[in-house]
Amino acid sequence: MDELHNLHRPEDLRQAFRKYLKRHGIKHTVARRKILDAVLELHGHFEAEQALNLLHEHGHNVGKATVYRTLPLLVDCGILKQVRFEVKQAHYEHAFGEGPHDHMICRRCGRITEFASEDVLELCARIARRHHFHVTGHRFQFFGLCWECSIRCPVAALPLPSETEASHRHTRE
Amino acid sequence: MDELHNLHRPEDLRQAFRKYLKRHGIKHTVARRKILDAVLELHGHFEAEQALNLLHEHGHNVGKATVYRTLPLLVDCGILKQVRFEVKQAHYEHAFGEGPHDHMICRRCGRITEFASEDVLELCARIARRHHFHVTGHRFQFFGLCWECSIRCPVAALPLPSETEASHRHTRE
DNA sequence: ATGCTTGCAAAACGTTTGCACAGGG
DNA sequence: CCCTGTGCAAACGTTTTGCAAGCAT
């Protein structure tokens, strides 16, 4: 894990990746470089396939498997962070720049809002100390209604859109 | 969402499920009853297929699809809680009995430890208030080394087993 | 009697792997 | 030059869906 908290220029990240690869005896190939570049062009939360699509749009012939094999390297290197929401597929976000944060997910509109997590880190440390656990990372998310949705739908009981039609009962997620 | 915090006798849960189904105009069928019973026999964290296997062991001919269609109902009803760890498949646990808790996951041995989350709930509420977000649920997990593993491996840098052999580079996670 | 619910099988989904070839150290 | 990395396609395991038949209301 590199410390990239204050580096966020593409050149710095590319160099960090190169150093990481060399340090681990992994080869620095065109495909890996292209995948890093694609990933740097994506913002917010993105999935593996979005990186792949971007590569194809740019005319780069990179295989899906290579993307899936490279993303874990970028995570391990500290350039990306893996984030999992209520879906099964993995999402990624940049691990540099903006400080540590966590996520609020609106069950109604799906919007994901970030919030800074100093307090979370502190709480995390306190609980971990109590259990003799050595923390290296955490995930804190909460679910509910964002402000806009709670205005449109003032009932506290969270009636999901699918709730209003009986036929959608099984497609809820 | 029903309030089942203090009910944990099988009969109470069965009745709660029946009421939930009726209230939502969903039919109370044998398959659904059997799935509830199977789920009540499972403890800790379990996956959909474990419920299915248990049903088959008991000689009940229930389809895999029906299990997958019923688990969300049990979650919505408040009997089950869906938990996702670093794997892609969904895990479930009982939502009744033991109070609200969160999870610590050891990256080395995979052990999952629970801890009570009063402080987490409070923090959750505080952050949510600041963002005008209406919380209905949360997920708080941290990752790292459990006590036993941190003794076996005193280096703080968390050398994963896969880290020690270069050939495992890509099969990590 | 109506139409929700079922079991089955097959599809869908994101992800992983086996393989022969390409290319970096 | 060797051995790692690649693209392709096929496999993977979990979850979803289409369908005809079954069953609760």
GROMACS .gro file of C-alpha atoms (C1' of nucleotides) in nm:
model
  396
    1MET     CA    1   0.000   0.000   0.000
    2ASP     CA    2   0.151   0.327  -0.104
    3GLU     CA    3   0.072   0.660   0.051
    4LEU     CA    4  -0.087   0.857  -0.227
    5HIS     CA    5  -0.303   1.083  -0.017
    6ASN     CA    6  -0.147   1.399  -0.147
    7LEU     CA    7  -0.056   1.294  -0.497
    8HIS     CA    8  -0.320   1.330  -0.758
    9ARG     CA    9  -0.151   1.442  -1.076
   10PRO     CA   10  -0.178   1.173  -1.344
   11GLU     CA   11   0.200   1.161  -1.383
   12ASP     CA   12   0.245   1.099  -1.012
   13LEU     CA   13  -0.006   0.818  -1.018
   14ARG     CA   14   0.144   0.663  -1.326
   15GLN     CA   15   0.484   0.671  -1.163
   16ALA     CA   16   0.346   0.529  -0.840
   17PHE     CA   17   0.195   0.244  -1.037
   18ARG     CA   18   0.521   0.181  -1.219
   19LYS     CA   19   0.711   0.173  -0.893
   20TYR     CA   20   0.453  -0.057  -0.739
   21LEU     CA   21   0.481  -0.298  -1.031
   22LYS     CA   22   0.858  -0.302  -1.024
   23ARG     CA   23   0.866  -0.349  -0.648
   24HIS     CA   24   0.642  -0.652  -0.686
   25GLY     CA   25   0.820  -0.792  -0.989
   26ILE     CA   26   0.518  -0.736  -1.212
   27LYS     CA   27   0.568  -0.617  -1.564
   28HIS     CA   28   0.477  -0.270  -1.678
   29THR     CA   29   0.285  -0.333  -1.997
   30VAL     CA   30   0.088  -0.122  -2.241
   31ALA     CA   31  -0.240  -0.279  -2.140
   32ARG     CA   32  -0.182  -0.197  -1.774
   33ARG     CA   33  -0.082   0.158  -1.856
   34LYS     CA   34  -0.392   0.205  -2.074
   35ILE     CA   35  -0.617   0.067  -1.803
   36LEU     CA   36  -0.470   0.308  -1.550
   37ASP     CA   37  -0.527   0.597  -1.790
   38ALA     CA   38  -0.885   0.492  -1.852
   39VAL     CA   39  -0.952   0.459  -1.483
   40LEU     CA   40  -0.815   0.807  -1.421
   41GLU     CA   41  -1.063   0.946  -1.672
   42LEU     CA   42  -1.355   0.798  -1.483
   43HIS     CA   43  -1.498   0.988  -1.191
   44GLY     CA   44  -1.726   0.904  -0.901
   45HIS     CA   45  -1.813   0.538  -0.872
   46PHE     CA   46  -1.758   0.318  -1.170
   47GLU     CA   47  -1.756  -0.049  -1.254
   48ALA     CA   48  -1.510  -0.267  -1.439
   49GLU     CA   49  -1.710  -0.259  -1.758
   50GLN     CA   50  -1.713   0.118  -1.774
   51ALA     CA   51  -1.335   0.114  -1.782
   52LEU     CA   52  -1.352  -0.148  -2.055
   53ASN     CA   53  -1.599   0.055  -2.258
   54LEU     CA   54  -1.386   0.366  -2.228
   55LEU     CA   55  -1.086   0.173  -2.356
   56HIS     CA   56  -1.283   0.045  -2.652
   57GLU     CA   57  -1.418   0.393  -2.728
   58HIS     CA   58  -1.060   0.513  -2.743
   59GLY     CA   59  -0.985   0.236  -2.989
   60HIS     CA   60  -0.770   0.037  -2.749
   61ASN     CA   61  -0.805  -0.334  -2.788
   62VAL     CA   62  -0.784  -0.448  -2.428
   63GLY     CA   63  -0.950  -0.767  -2.314
   64LYS     CA   64  -1.213  -0.779  -2.044
   65ALA     CA   65  -1.004  -1.032  -1.853
   66THR     CA   66  -0.709  -0.796  -1.844
   67VAL     CA   67  -0.921  -0.524  -1.694
   68TYR     CA   68  -1.047  -0.763  -1.429
   69ARG     CA   69  -0.690  -0.875  -1.362
   70THR     CA   70  -0.555  -0.521  -1.339
   71LEU     CA   71  -0.813  -0.351  -1.117
   72PRO     CA   72  -0.703  -0.548  -0.808
   73LEU     CA   73  -0.348  -0.433  -0.874
   74LEU     CA   74  -0.463  -0.072  -0.879
   75VAL     CA   75  -0.649  -0.130  -0.556
   76ASP     CA   76  -0.350  -0.292  -0.392
   77CYS     CA   77  -0.131  -0.014  -0.518
   78GLY     CA   78  -0.358   0.236  -0.347
   79ILE     CA   79  -0.479   0.418  -0.657
   80LEU     CA   80  -0.828   0.273  -0.649
   81LYS     CA   81  -1.063   0.182  -0.373
   82GLN     CA   82  -1.316  -0.094  -0.403
   83VAL     CA   83  -1.663  -0.004  -0.286
   84ARG     CA   84  -1.959  -0.238  -0.266
   85PHE     CA   85  -2.312  -0.113  -0.242
   86GLU     CA   86  -2.631  -0.318  -0.234
   87VAL     CA   87  -2.555  -0.466  -0.572
   88LYS     CA   88  -2.341  -0.763  -0.648
   89GLN     CA   89  -2.097  -0.604  -0.885
   90ALA     CA   90  -1.790  -0.426  -0.757
   91HIS     CA   91  -1.761  -0.051  -0.785
   92TYR     CA   92  -1.441   0.148  -0.772
   93GLU     CA   93  -1.349   0.503  -0.693
   94HIS     CA   94  -1.027   0.701  -0.685
   95ALA     CA   95  -0.837   0.650  -0.363
   96PHE     CA   96  -0.639   0.975  -0.391
   97GLY     CA   97  -0.735   1.340  -0.360
   98GLU     CA   98  -1.043   1.375  -0.143
   99GLY     CA   99  -0.989   1.243   0.208
  100PRO     CA  100  -1.147   0.934   0.357
  101HIS     CA  101  -1.522   0.932   0.331
  102ASP     CA  102  -1.820   0.701   0.351
  103HIS     CA  103  -2.148   0.667   0.173
  104MET     CA  104  -2.518   0.736   0.222
  105ILE     CA  105  -2.737   0.551  -0.024
  106CYS     CA  106  -3.094   0.659  -0.097
  107ARG     CA  107  -3.318   0.356  -0.130
  108ARG     CA  108  -3.565   0.548  -0.341
  109CYS     CA  109  -3.361   0.733  -0.605
  110GLY     CA  110  -3.037   0.541  -0.566
  111ARG     CA  111  -2.832   0.854  -0.521
  112ILE     CA  112  -2.506   0.804  -0.336
  113THR     CA  113  -2.387   1.090  -0.118
  114GLU     CA  114  -2.047   1.097   0.044
  115PHE     CA  115  -1.964   1.228   0.386
  116ALA     CA  116  -1.632   1.281   0.559
  117SER     CA  117  -1.549   1.018   0.815
  118GLU     CA  118  -1.320   1.152   1.086
  119ASP     CA  119  -1.569   1.051   1.352
  120VAL     CA  120  -1.612   0.715   1.190
  121LEU     CA  121  -1.240   0.652   1.199
  122GLU     CA  122  -1.226   0.744   1.564
  123LEU     CA  123  -1.519   0.518   1.651
  124CYS     CA  124  -1.363   0.244   1.444
  125ALA     CA  125  -1.038   0.270   1.638
  126ARG     CA  126  -1.217   0.271   1.970
  127ILE     CA  127  -1.419  -0.040   1.898
  128ALA     CA  128  -1.121  -0.218   1.747
  129ARG     CA  129  -0.907  -0.145   2.051
  130ARG     CA  130  -1.173  -0.296   2.271
  131HIS     CA  131  -1.165  -0.617   2.066
  132HIS     CA  132  -0.787  -0.630   2.004
  133PHE     CA  133  -0.855  -0.606   1.635
  134HIS     CA  134  -0.603  -0.452   1.399
  135VAL     CA  135  -0.802  -0.241   1.154
  136THR     CA  136  -0.677  -0.179   0.804
  137GLY     CA  137  -0.995  -0.056   0.645
  138HIS     CA  138  -1.361  -0.006   0.702
  139ARG     CA  139  -1.689   0.037   0.527
  140PHE     CA  140  -1.967   0.247   0.665
  141GLN     CA  141  -2.282   0.301   0.469
  142PHE     CA  142  -2.627   0.395   0.558
  143PHE     CA  143  -2.947   0.351   0.373
  144GLY     CA  144  -3.269   0.548   0.376
  145LEU     CA  145  -3.419   0.849   0.208
  146CYS     CA  146  -3.222   1.146   0.084
  147TRP     CA  147  -3.361   1.489   0.154
  148GLU     CA  148  -3.538   1.531  -0.180
  149CYS     CA  149  -3.703   1.193  -0.163
  150SER     CA  150  -3.813   1.240   0.197
  151ILE     CA  151  -3.989   1.559   0.091
  152ARG     CA  152  -4.170   1.392  -0.195
  153CYS     CA  153  -4.265   1.112   0.036
  154PRO     CA  154  -4.319   1.243   0.388
  155VAL     CA  155  -4.424   0.913   0.538
  156ALA     CA  156  -4.147   0.781   0.755
  157ALA     CA  157  -4.219   0.420   0.672
  158LEU     CA  158  -4.026   0.433   0.346
  159PRO     CA  159  -4.277   0.319   0.084
  160LEU     CA  160  -4.058   0.205  -0.199
  161PRO     CA  161  -4.180   0.267  -0.554
  162SER     CA  162  -4.215  -0.109  -0.595
  163GLU     CA  163  -4.428  -0.113  -0.286
  164THR     CA  164  -4.707   0.078  -0.457
  165GLU     CA  165  -4.771  -0.191  -0.714
  166ALA     CA  166  -4.837  -0.540  -0.590
  167SER     CA  167  -4.706  -0.690  -0.912
  168HIS     CA  168  -4.353  -0.570  -0.841
  169ARG     CA  169  -4.333  -0.756  -0.517
  170HIS     CA  170  -4.064  -0.991  -0.628
  171THR     CA  171  -3.848  -0.756  -0.825
  172ARG     CA  172  -3.769  -0.547  -0.522
  173GLU     CA  173  -3.402  -0.531  -0.436
  174MET     CA  174  -4.094  -0.347   0.851
  175ASP     CA  175  -4.235  -0.503   1.162
  176GLU     CA  176  -4.097  -0.456   1.510
  177LEU     CA  177  -3.972  -0.796   1.609
  178HIS     CA  178  -3.696  -0.691   1.840
  179ASN     CA  179  -3.842  -0.872   2.137
  180LEU     CA  180  -4.011  -1.161   1.968
  181HIS     CA  181  -3.801  -1.462   1.896
  182ARG     CA  182  -4.017  -1.762   1.958
  183PRO     CA  183  -4.074  -1.951   1.633
  184GLU     CA  184  -4.452  -1.922   1.671
  185ASP     CA  185  -4.430  -1.546   1.706
  186LEU     CA  186  -4.217  -1.522   1.396
  187ARG     CA  187  -4.443  -1.749   1.198
  188GLN     CA  188  -4.739  -1.540   1.298
  189ALA     CA  189  -4.556  -1.218   1.215
  190PHE     CA  190  -4.478  -1.356   0.871
  191ARG     CA  191  -4.839  -1.460   0.818
  192LYS     CA  192  -4.960  -1.115   0.916
  193TYR     CA  193  -4.703  -0.952   0.692
  194LEU     CA  194  -4.814  -1.162   0.397
  195LYS     CA  195  -5.180  -1.091   0.453
  196ARG     CA  196  -5.119  -0.720   0.499
  197HIS     CA  197  -4.939  -0.714   0.164
  198GLY     CA  198  -5.189  -0.936  -0.014
  199ILE     CA  199  -4.932  -1.211  -0.058
  200LYS     CA  200  -5.041  -1.569  -0.020
  201HIS     CA  201  -4.939  -1.783   0.272
  202THR     CA  202  -4.823  -2.104   0.105
  203VAL     CA  203  -4.658  -2.422   0.223
  204ALA     CA  204  -4.335  -2.341   0.042
  205ARG     CA  205  -4.308  -2.005   0.215
  206ARG     CA  206  -4.383  -2.158   0.553
  207LYS     CA  207  -4.122  -2.428   0.500
  208ILE     CA  208  -3.864  -2.174   0.396
  209LEU     CA  209  -3.927  -1.971   0.709
  210ASP     CA  210  -3.888  -2.283   0.921
  211ALA     CA  211  -3.563  -2.377   0.750
  212VAL     CA  212  -3.428  -2.028   0.794
  213LEU     CA  213  -3.510  -2.036   1.164
  214GLU     CA  214  -3.303  -2.352   1.200
  215LEU     CA  215  -2.997  -2.184   1.055
  216HIS     CA  216  -2.775  -1.980   1.281
  217GLY     CA  217  -2.506  -1.720   1.233
  218HIS     CA  218  -2.457  -1.610   0.874
  219PHE     CA  219  -2.595  -1.829   0.603
  220GLU     CA  220  -2.653  -1.814   0.231
  221ALA     CA  221  -2.955  -1.894   0.016
  222GLU     CA  222  -2.824  -2.233  -0.079
  223GLN     CA  223  -2.783  -2.345   0.281
  224ALA     CA  224  -3.153  -2.289   0.334
  225LEU     CA  225  -3.221  -2.483   0.016
  226ASN     CA  226  -2.998  -2.771   0.126
  227LEU     CA  227  -3.167  -2.787   0.464
  228LEU     CA  228  -3.506  -2.806   0.295
  229HIS     CA  229  -3.388  -3.089   0.075
  230GLU     CA  230  -3.235  -3.274   0.369
  231HIS     CA  231  -3.573  -3.260   0.537
  232GLY     CA  232  -3.726  -3.408   0.225
  233HIS     CA  233  -3.908  -3.092   0.124
  234ASN     CA  234  -3.923  -3.040  -0.247
  235VAL     CA  235  -3.882  -2.665  -0.271
  236GLY     CA  236  -3.733  -2.502  -0.576
  237LYS     CA  237  -3.425  -2.288  -0.568
  238ALA     CA  238  -3.616  -2.005  -0.732
  239THR     CA  239  -3.875  -2.006  -0.459
  240VAL     CA  240  -3.608  -1.970  -0.195
  241TYR     CA  241  -3.459  -1.678  -0.383
  242ARG     CA  242  -3.805  -1.526  -0.416
  243THR     CA  243  -3.894  -1.572  -0.051
  244LEU     CA  244  -3.579  -1.448   0.123
  245PRO     CA  245  -3.645  -1.085   0.023
  246LEU     CA  246  -3.991  -1.117   0.175
  247LEU     CA  247  -3.841  -1.235   0.502
  248VAL     CA  248  -3.601  -0.944   0.492
  249ASP     CA  249  -3.878  -0.696   0.422
  250CYS     CA  250  -4.085  -0.851   0.694
  251GLY     CA  251  -3.801  -0.791   0.939
  252ILE     CA  252  -3.728  -1.153   1.022
  253LEU     CA  253  -3.403  -1.168   0.829
  254LYS     CA  254  -3.128  -0.919   0.769
  255GLN     CA  255  -2.921  -0.918   0.456
  256VAL     CA  256  -2.550  -0.885   0.514
  257ARG     CA  257  -2.287  -0.852   0.246
  258PHE     CA  258  -1.923  -0.914   0.317
  259GLU     CA  259  -1.639  -0.899   0.069
  260VAL     CA  260  -1.790  -1.175  -0.137
  261LYS     CA  261  -2.046  -1.136  -0.407
  262GLN     CA  262  -2.309  -1.368  -0.275
  263ALA     CA  263  -2.564  -1.249  -0.023
  264HIS     CA  264  -2.556  -1.366   0.336
  265TYR     CA  265  -2.843  -1.353   0.580
  266GLU     CA  266  -2.877  -1.355   0.955
  267HIS     CA  267  -3.167  -1.346   1.198
  268ALA     CA  268  -3.293  -0.996   1.259
  269PHE     CA  269  -3.453  -1.078   1.594
  270GLY     CA  270  -3.315  -1.167   1.934
  271GLU     CA  271  -2.966  -1.024   1.974
  272GLY     CA  272  -2.968  -0.646   1.942
  273PRO     CA  273  -2.828  -0.446   1.654
  274HIS     CA  274  -2.467  -0.526   1.583
  275ASP     CA  275  -2.205  -0.486   1.315
  276HIS     CA  276  -1.919  -0.692   1.182
  277MET     CA  277  -1.542  -0.711   1.195
  278ILE     CA  278  -1.393  -0.926   0.922
  279CYS     CA  279  -1.044  -1.072   0.946
  280ARG     CA  280  -0.871  -1.052   0.611
  281ARG     CA  281  -0.642  -1.340   0.701
  282CYS     CA  282  -0.860  -1.612   0.848
  283GLY     CA  283  -1.197  -1.481   0.731
  284ARG     CA  284  -1.348  -1.495   1.075
  285ILE     CA  285  -1.641  -1.261   1.129
  286THR     CA  286  -1.682  -1.111   1.474
  287GLU     CA  287  -1.985  -0.914   1.580
  288PHE     CA  288  -1.989  -0.612   1.803
  289ALA     CA  289  -2.276  -0.415   1.951
  290SER     CA  290  -2.344  -0.090   1.777
  291GLU     CA  291  -2.506   0.162   2.009
  292ASP     CA  292  -2.230   0.411   1.936
  293VAL     CA  293  -2.261   0.341   1.567
  294LEU     CA  294  -2.632   0.416   1.573
  295GLU     CA  295  -2.569   0.741   1.751
  296LEU     CA  296  -2.299   0.845   1.508
  297CYS     CA  297  -2.523   0.741   1.223
  298ALA     CA  298  -2.802   0.962   1.350
  299ARG     CA  299  -2.570   1.256   1.402
  300ILE     CA  300  -2.426   1.242   1.051
  301ALA     CA  301  -2.768   1.184   0.897
  302ARG     CA  302  -2.914   1.485   1.076
  303ARG     CA  303  -2.636   1.700   0.939
  304HIS     CA  304  -2.724   1.590   0.585
  305HIS     CA  305  -3.104   1.584   0.624
  306PHE     CA  306  -3.099   1.217   0.545
  307HIS     CA  307  -3.365   0.983   0.681
  308VAL     CA  308  -3.184   0.668   0.789
  309THR     CA  309  -3.358   0.333   0.785
  310GLY     CA  310  -3.058   0.107   0.807
  311HIS     CA  311  -2.683   0.099   0.806
  312ARG     CA  312  -2.388  -0.123   0.747
  313PHE     CA  313  -2.065  -0.084   0.934
  314GLN     CA  314  -1.785  -0.328   0.883
  315PHE     CA  315  -1.419  -0.315   0.933
  316PHE     CA  316  -1.146  -0.522   0.792
  317GLY     CA  317  -0.806  -0.614   0.924
  318LEU     CA  318  -0.650  -0.874   1.148
  319CYS     CA  319  -0.824  -1.045   1.435
  320TRP     CA  320  -0.634  -1.089   1.755
  321GLU     CA  321  -0.512  -1.442   1.685
  322CYS     CA  322  -0.392  -1.356   1.338
  323SER     CA  323  -0.218  -1.041   1.451
  324ILE     CA  324  -0.020  -1.249   1.699
  325ARG     CA  325   0.085  -1.501   1.438
  326CYS     CA  326   0.181  -1.219   1.211
  327PRO     CA  327   0.310  -0.924   1.412
  328VAL     CA  328   0.396  -0.708   1.115
  329ALA     CA  329   0.146  -0.426   1.095
  330ALA     CA  330   0.152  -0.415   0.717
  331LEU     CA  331  -0.090  -0.704   0.679
  332PRO     CA  332   0.101  -0.946   0.456
  333LEU     CA  333  -0.173  -1.157   0.309
  334PRO     CA  334  -0.098  -1.525   0.253
  335SER     CA  335  -0.114  -1.464  -0.120
  336GLU     CA  336   0.141  -1.187  -0.079
  337THR     CA  337   0.415  -1.428   0.014
  338GLU     CA  338   0.415  -1.607  -0.319
  339ALA     CA  339   0.458  -1.406  -0.633
  340SER     CA  340   0.263  -1.660  -0.836
  341HIS     CA  341  -0.058  -1.581  -0.651
  342ARG     CA  342  -0.051  -1.222  -0.752
  343HIS     CA  343  -0.366  -1.239  -0.958
  344THR     CA  344  -0.572  -1.471  -0.753
  345ARG     CA  345  -0.570  -1.245  -0.454
  346GLU     CA  346  -0.910  -1.157  -0.297
  347DA     C1'  347  -6.281  -1.978  -1.086
  348DT     C1'  348  -5.924  -1.658  -1.090
  349DG     C1'  349  -5.472  -1.545  -1.097
  350DC     C1'  350  -5.085  -1.563  -0.771
  351DT     C1'  351  -4.724  -1.909  -0.682
  352DT     C1'  352  -4.467  -2.303  -0.785
  353DG     C1'  353  -4.078  -2.607  -0.969
  354DC     C1'  354  -3.802  -2.671  -1.343
  355DA     C1'  355  -3.478  -2.543  -1.673
  356DA     C1'  356  -3.250  -2.214  -1.904
  357DA     C1'  357  -3.087  -1.745  -1.920
  358DA     C1'  358  -2.851  -1.365  -1.723
  359DC     C1'  359  -2.517  -1.150  -1.464
  360DG     C1'  360  -2.044  -1.011  -1.329
  361DT     C1'  361  -1.631  -1.240  -1.286
  362DT     C1'  362  -1.266  -1.604  -1.353
  363DT     C1'  363  -0.997  -1.928  -1.601
  364DG     C1'  364  -0.766  -2.220  -1.985
  365DC     C1'  365  -0.526  -2.163  -2.366
  366DA     C1'  366  -0.209  -2.044  -2.744
  367DC     C1'  367   0.021  -1.646  -2.879
  368DA     C1'  368   0.255  -1.192  -2.799
  369DG     C1'  369   0.581  -0.907  -2.586
  370DG     C1'  370   0.850  -0.717  -2.182
  371DG     C1'  371   1.270  -0.775  -1.878
  372DC     C1'  372   1.530  -1.584  -2.457
  373DC     C1'  373   1.246  -1.705  -2.110
  374DC     C1'  374   0.850  -1.645  -1.866
  375DT     C1'  375   0.488  -1.326  -1.765
  376DG     C1'  376   0.102  -1.109  -1.961
  377DT     C1'  377  -0.246  -1.093  -2.318
  378DG     C1'  378  -0.700  -1.150  -2.578
  379DC     C1'  379  -1.041  -1.458  -2.674
  380DA     C1'  380  -1.393  -1.764  -2.555
  381DA     C1'  381  -1.576  -2.068  -2.265
  382DA     C1'  382  -1.663  -2.176  -1.773
  383DC     C1'  383  -1.804  -2.031  -1.339
  384DG     C1'  384  -2.148  -1.972  -0.938
  385DT     C1'  385  -2.513  -1.699  -0.788
  386DT     C1'  386  -2.929  -1.506  -0.893
  387DT     C1'  387  -3.326  -1.417  -1.210
  388DT     C1'  388  -3.676  -1.522  -1.539
  389DG     C1'  389  -4.013  -1.773  -1.871
  390DC     C1'  390  -4.326  -2.104  -1.856
  391DA     C1'  391  -4.694  -2.452  -1.786
  392DA     C1'  392  -4.899  -2.658  -1.408
  393DG     C1'  393  -5.064  -2.618  -0.913
  394DC     C1'  394  -5.296  -2.431  -0.546
  395DA     C1'  395  -5.471  -2.060  -0.212
  396DT     C1'  396  -5.836  -1.744  -0.170
   0.00000   0.00000   0.00000
